[in-house]
GROMACS .gro file of C-alpha atoms in nm:
model
  246
    1MET     CA    1   4.269   3.588  -0.448
    2ALA     CA    2   3.997   3.419  -0.652
    3TRP     CA    3   3.970   3.074  -0.804
    4SER     CA    4   3.801   2.941  -1.115
    5THR     CA    5   3.537   2.669  -1.093
    6GLN     CA    6   3.794   2.405  -1.183
    7GLN     CA    7   4.041   2.532  -0.927
    8VAL     CA    8   3.797   2.558  -0.636
    9ALA     CA    9   3.661   2.212  -0.719
   10GLU     CA   10   4.011   2.064  -0.704
   11LEU     CA   11   4.088   2.241  -0.376
   12ALA     CA   12   3.767   2.104  -0.222
   13GLY     CA   13   3.831   1.755  -0.353
   14THR     CA   14   3.517   1.752  -0.566
   15THR     CA   15   3.423   1.803  -0.932
   16VAL     CA   16   3.310   2.093  -1.149
   17LYS     CA   17   2.987   1.906  -1.213
   18ALA     CA   18   2.924   1.879  -0.837
   19VAL     CA   19   2.994   2.251  -0.784
   20ARG     CA   20   2.744   2.344  -1.053
   21TYR     CA   21   2.490   2.107  -0.903
   22TYR     CA   22   2.531   2.269  -0.559
   23HIS     CA   23   2.459   2.605  -0.724
   24ARG     CA   24   2.148   2.464  -0.887
   25ILE     CA   25   1.997   2.322  -0.565
   26GLY     CA   26   2.084   2.628  -0.359
   27LEU     CA   27   2.357   2.483  -0.137
   28LEU     CA   28   2.633   2.705  -0.274
   29ASP     CA   29   2.602   3.075  -0.356
   30VAL     CA   30   2.694   3.175  -0.710
   31PRO     CA   31   3.007   3.395  -0.697
   32ARG     CA   32   3.063   3.719  -0.881
   33ARG     CA   33   3.199   3.708  -1.231
   34ALA     CA   34   3.510   3.872  -1.366
   35ALA     CA   35   3.504   4.101  -1.666
   36ASN     CA   36   3.564   3.802  -1.891
   37GLY     CA   37   3.249   3.633  -1.757
   38TYR     CA   38   3.426   3.362  -1.555
   39LYS     CA   39   3.312   3.292  -1.199
   40GLN     CA   40   3.547   3.408  -0.925
   41TYR     CA   41   3.535   3.183  -0.618
   42GLU     CA   42   3.673   3.312  -0.288
   43VAL     CA   43   3.751   3.168   0.054
   44PRO     CA   44   3.386   3.156   0.177
   45HIS     CA   45   3.294   2.948  -0.129
   46LEU     CA   46   3.578   2.704  -0.062
   47VAL     CA   47   3.482   2.678   0.304
   48ARG     CA   48   3.124   2.611   0.202
   49LEU     CA   49   3.231   2.336  -0.038
   50LEU     CA   50   3.443   2.175   0.233
   51GLN     CA   51   3.144   2.182   0.469
   52ILE     CA   52   2.921   2.016   0.212
   53ARG     CA   53   3.182   1.750   0.143
   54ARG     CA   54   3.232   1.684   0.514
   55LEU     CA   55   2.861   1.634   0.573
   56SER     CA   56   2.837   1.414   0.265
   57ASP     CA   57   3.127   1.201   0.392
   58LEU     CA   58   2.932   1.155   0.715
   59GLY     CA   59   2.642   1.018   0.513
   60VAL     CA   60   2.416   1.324   0.520
   61PRO     CA   61   2.205   1.334   0.200
   62LEU     CA   62   2.239   1.659   0.007
   63SER     CA   63   1.867   1.716   0.056
   64GLU     CA   64   1.929   1.734   0.432
   65VAL     CA   65   2.249   1.937   0.441
   66ALA     CA   66   2.066   2.269   0.476
   67SER     CA   67   1.844   2.141   0.758
   68MET     CA   68   2.148   2.007   0.943
   69GLU     CA   69   2.303   2.353   0.934
   70ARG     CA   70   1.983   2.518   1.051
   71ALA     CA   71   1.983   2.298   1.361
   72ASP     CA   72   2.086   2.434   1.702
   73GLU     CA   73   2.446   2.500   1.788
   74ARG     CA   74   2.457   2.144   1.922
   75PRO     CA   75   2.253   1.940   1.669
   76ASP     CA   76   2.252   1.631   1.890
   77GLU     CA   77   1.921   1.490   1.770
   78ALA     CA   78   2.006   1.530   1.402
   79ILE     CA   79   2.336   1.353   1.460
   80ARG     CA   80   2.168   1.074   1.657
   81VAL     CA   81   1.920   1.021   1.372
   82LEU     CA   82   2.207   1.003   1.127
   83ASP     CA   83   2.391   0.760   1.351
   84ARG     CA   84   2.087   0.530   1.370
   85GLU     CA   85   2.053   0.538   0.992
   86LEU     CA   86   2.419   0.451   0.949
   87GLU     CA   87   2.387   0.170   1.204
   88ALA     CA   88   2.100   0.026   1.003
   89THR     CA   89   2.309   0.053   0.686
   90VAL     CA   90   2.603  -0.124   0.851
   91ASP     CA   91   2.372  -0.402   0.975
   92ARG     CA   92   2.232  -0.444   0.624
   93LEU     CA   93   2.579  -0.458   0.469
   94ASN     CA   94   2.695  -0.713   0.726
   95ARG     CA   95   2.390  -0.925   0.651
   96VAL     CA   96   2.462  -0.902   0.279
   97ARG     CA   97   2.822  -1.009   0.340
   98GLU     CA   98   2.704  -1.310   0.539
   99GLU     CA   99   2.468  -1.407   0.259
  100LEU     CA  100   2.741  -1.366  -0.002
  101ALA     CA  101   2.971  -1.589   0.204
  102LEU     CA  102   2.697  -1.851   0.218
  103ILE     CA  103   2.642  -1.829  -0.157
  104LEU     CA  104   3.014  -1.863  -0.226
  105ARG     CA  105   3.048  -2.157   0.013
  106HIS     CA  106   2.777  -2.351  -0.166
  107ARG     CA  107   2.856  -2.209  -0.511
  108ALA     CA  108   2.491  -2.114  -0.547
  109PRO     CA  109   2.348  -1.859  -0.792
  110ALA     CA  110   2.346  -1.512  -0.636
  111TYR     CA  111   1.972  -1.473  -0.685
  112VAL     CA  112   1.883  -1.781  -0.480
  113PRO     CA  113   1.740  -1.697  -0.135
  114PRO     CA  114   2.015  -1.763   0.120
  115GLU     CA  115   1.795  -2.015   0.302
  116PHE     CA  116   1.817  -2.241  -0.003
  117ALA     CA  117   2.182  -2.188  -0.095
  118SER     CA  118   2.289  -2.523   0.053
  119ILE     CA  119   2.050  -2.722  -0.168
  120SER     CA  120   2.033  -2.504  -0.479
  121GLY     CA  121   2.296  -2.709  -0.662
  122ASP     CA  122   2.059  -3.006  -0.677
  123LEU     CA  123   1.765  -2.805  -0.808
  124SER     CA  124   1.655  -2.721  -1.160
  125GLU     CA  125   1.608  -2.364  -1.278
  126ARG     CA  126   1.232  -2.410  -1.249
  127GLN     CA  127   1.259  -2.533  -0.891
  128ARG     CA  128   1.480  -2.237  -0.802
  129SER     CA  129   1.222  -2.002  -0.950
  130LEU     CA  130   0.951  -2.162  -0.741
  131LEU     CA  131   1.159  -2.131  -0.425
  132MET     CA  132   1.218  -1.762  -0.492
  133LEU     CA  133   0.845  -1.703  -0.530
  134PHE     CA  134   0.755  -1.915  -0.229
  135SER     CA  135   1.009  -1.736  -0.010
  136THR     CA  136   0.844  -1.401  -0.084
  137VAL     CA  137   0.495  -1.505   0.030
  138LEU     CA  138   0.559  -1.754   0.310
  139SER     CA  139   0.668  -1.667   0.663
  140GLU     CA  140   1.032  -1.712   0.765
  141ASP     CA  141   0.935  -2.013   0.975
  142SER     CA  142   0.750  -2.173   0.684
  143VAL     CA  143   1.041  -2.108   0.449
  144GLU     CA  144   1.277  -2.287   0.688
  145ARG     CA  145   1.039  -2.580   0.723
  146PHE     CA  146   0.994  -2.595   0.348
  147ARG     CA  147   1.370  -2.602   0.300
  148ASP     CA  148   1.402  -2.893   0.542
  149LEU     CA  149   1.120  -3.073   0.365
  150ILE     CA  150   1.279  -3.057   0.021
  151SER     CA  151   1.637  -3.111   0.137
  152GLU     CA  152   1.582  -3.487   0.118
  153PRO     CA  153   1.434  -3.541  -0.229
  154ASP     CA  154   1.252  -3.863  -0.322
  155GLU     CA  155   1.330  -4.053  -0.642
  156THR     CA  156   0.991  -3.946  -0.779
  157ASP     CA  157   1.099  -3.580  -0.761
  158GLU     CA  158   1.354  -3.627  -1.037
  159GLU     CA  159   1.107  -3.823  -1.246
  160PHE     CA  160   0.843  -3.555  -1.203
  161GLU     CA  161   1.090  -3.281  -1.295
  162ALA     CA  162   1.190  -3.464  -1.616
  163LEU     CA  163   0.834  -3.553  -1.718
  164PRO     CA  164   0.774  -3.454  -2.084
  165PRO     CA  165   0.462  -3.252  -2.164
  166ASP     CA  166   0.326  -3.527  -2.391
  167ALA     CA  167   0.336  -3.804  -2.127
  168ASP     CA  168   0.042  -4.046  -2.168
  169ASP     CA  169  -0.232  -4.126  -1.917
  170ALA     CA  170  -0.062  -4.441  -1.790
  171VAL     CA  171   0.258  -4.254  -1.704
  172ILE     CA  172   0.056  -3.978  -1.535
  173GLU     CA  173  -0.141  -4.224  -1.325
  174SER     CA  174   0.163  -4.428  -1.229
  175LEU     CA  175   0.362  -4.128  -1.117
  176ALA     CA  176   0.073  -3.978  -0.920
  177GLU     CA  177   0.018  -4.307  -0.740
  178ARG     CA  178   0.387  -4.334  -0.650
  179VAL     CA  179   0.402  -3.974  -0.529
  180LEU     CA  180   0.094  -4.023  -0.309
  181PRO     CA  181   0.262  -4.223  -0.027
  182VAL     CA  182   0.553  -3.977  -0.029
  183VAL     CA  183   0.316  -3.685   0.027
  184LEU     CA  184   0.116  -3.873   0.291
  185ARG     CA  185   0.433  -3.963   0.478
  186GLY     CA  186   0.550  -3.602   0.456
  187ARG     CA  187   0.222  -3.480   0.600
  188GLU     CA  188   0.245  -3.732   0.878
  189GLU     CA  189   0.598  -3.630   0.969
  190ASN     CA  190   0.541  -3.260   0.904
  191PRO     CA  191   0.184  -3.157   0.989
  192TRP     CA  192   0.284  -2.805   0.890
  193SER     CA  193   0.290  -2.910   0.524
  194ARG     CA  194  -0.089  -2.947   0.524
  195ALA     CA  195  -0.130  -2.569   0.551
  196PRO     CA  196   0.204  -2.391   0.489
  197MET     CA  197   0.029  -2.063   0.406
  198VAL     CA  198  -0.156  -2.025   0.736
  199ASP     CA  199   0.094  -1.773   0.878
  200ALA     CA  200   0.185  -1.600   0.551
  201PRO     CA  201   0.267  -1.229   0.612
  202ARG     CA  202   0.014  -1.106   0.355
  203GLY     CA  203  -0.246  -1.366   0.433
  204ALA     CA  204  -0.306  -1.728   0.339
  205GLU     CA  205  -0.527  -1.644   0.041
  206HIS     CA  206  -0.268  -1.418  -0.120
  207ALA     CA  207   0.006  -1.677  -0.066
  208ALA     CA  208  -0.208  -1.959  -0.204
  209GLN     CA  209  -0.300  -1.762  -0.516
  210THR     CA  210   0.060  -1.661  -0.583
  211MET     CA  211   0.194  -2.012  -0.535
  212ALA     CA  212  -0.082  -2.166  -0.748
  213GLU     CA  213  -0.016  -1.920  -1.031
  214ALA     CA  214   0.356  -1.996  -1.012
  215VAL     CA  215   0.293  -2.369  -1.040
  216VAL     CA  216   0.055  -2.325  -1.335
  217GLN     CA  217   0.300  -2.112  -1.530
  218LEU     CA  218   0.621  -2.297  -1.449
  219TYR     CA  219   0.513  -2.661  -1.489
  220ASN     CA  220   0.423  -2.824  -1.818
  221THR     CA  221   0.090  -2.985  -1.908
  222ALA     CA  222   0.183  -3.337  -1.798
  223GLN     CA  223   0.324  -3.220  -1.466
  224LEU     CA  224   0.004  -3.026  -1.397
  225ARG     CA  225  -0.198  -3.338  -1.477
  226VAL     CA  226   0.009  -3.533  -1.225
  227LEU     CA  227  -0.058  -3.267  -0.961
  228LYS     CA  228  -0.429  -3.269  -1.040
  229ARG     CA  229  -0.448  -3.645  -1.018
  230LEU     CA  230  -0.243  -3.641  -0.696
  231ASN     CA  231  -0.490  -3.396  -0.545
  232GLU     CA  232  -0.776  -3.627  -0.639
  233LEU     CA  233  -0.601  -3.921  -0.474
  234LEU     CA  234  -0.537  -3.716  -0.160
  235THR     CA  235  -0.905  -3.622  -0.147
  236GLU     CA  236  -1.001  -3.990  -0.180
  237GLU     CA  237  -0.760  -4.081   0.100
  238ALA     CA  238  -0.904  -3.811   0.324
  239SER     CA  239  -1.259  -3.926   0.254
  240ALA     CA  240  -1.170  -4.287   0.328
  241ALA     CA  241  -1.002  -4.186   0.653
  242THR     CA  242  -1.317  -4.007   0.772
  243GLY     CA  243  -1.555  -4.278   0.650
  244ASP     CA  244  -1.700  -4.062   0.374
  245ALA     CA  245  -1.580  -4.273   0.086
  246PRO     CA  246  -1.848  -4.351  -0.173
   0.00000   0.00000   0.00000
């Protein structure tokens, strides 16, 4: 008895497209053809298709099916390797499920790093973008500290976020001066905030450059002026503290 491509595909629980693909990559021998030109699949072809499907169901990539079959009669090591790969996949999926649960609980956007899901609802789109960038260059410990630092926003944060690009010098100066004690207090309570990039996975310089570029491109002109003026005030404070003030 012989089967057509459609018939053998149905018997093996696969598709005609898959059968043809197995022929193309050398996993399944091409059967003889009848006088009318149609392929004639026999029992060995069906068995072979069932073997391929079984290995695929176990998670073996098609590119590795042939090597699995060339293994010893007891391919223990190949199976152990596959088991470790599947374990890693299960761990990843469980982690993803935990993160999705966290996102759903806080009704946070799916793209927000899970560490910031609990506070994302109070952040602007720009702040979320900054957090995403920061979380890719800072260490896990620094990301956690940074989350704790911004989880209790100051009233100046909202004002800074809403600052229009055409704000005048007086507004810039006033806001920078009011932000200064907030930053100084934060540095006093969290010494880490003085150098959050020191343990960055790809180095402090890379982290600093990435974060600086993000700030420059995401904040408007007035906000950048506030940050510049704030930096000047911090430098003056540091100089005064060390007795180097002019």
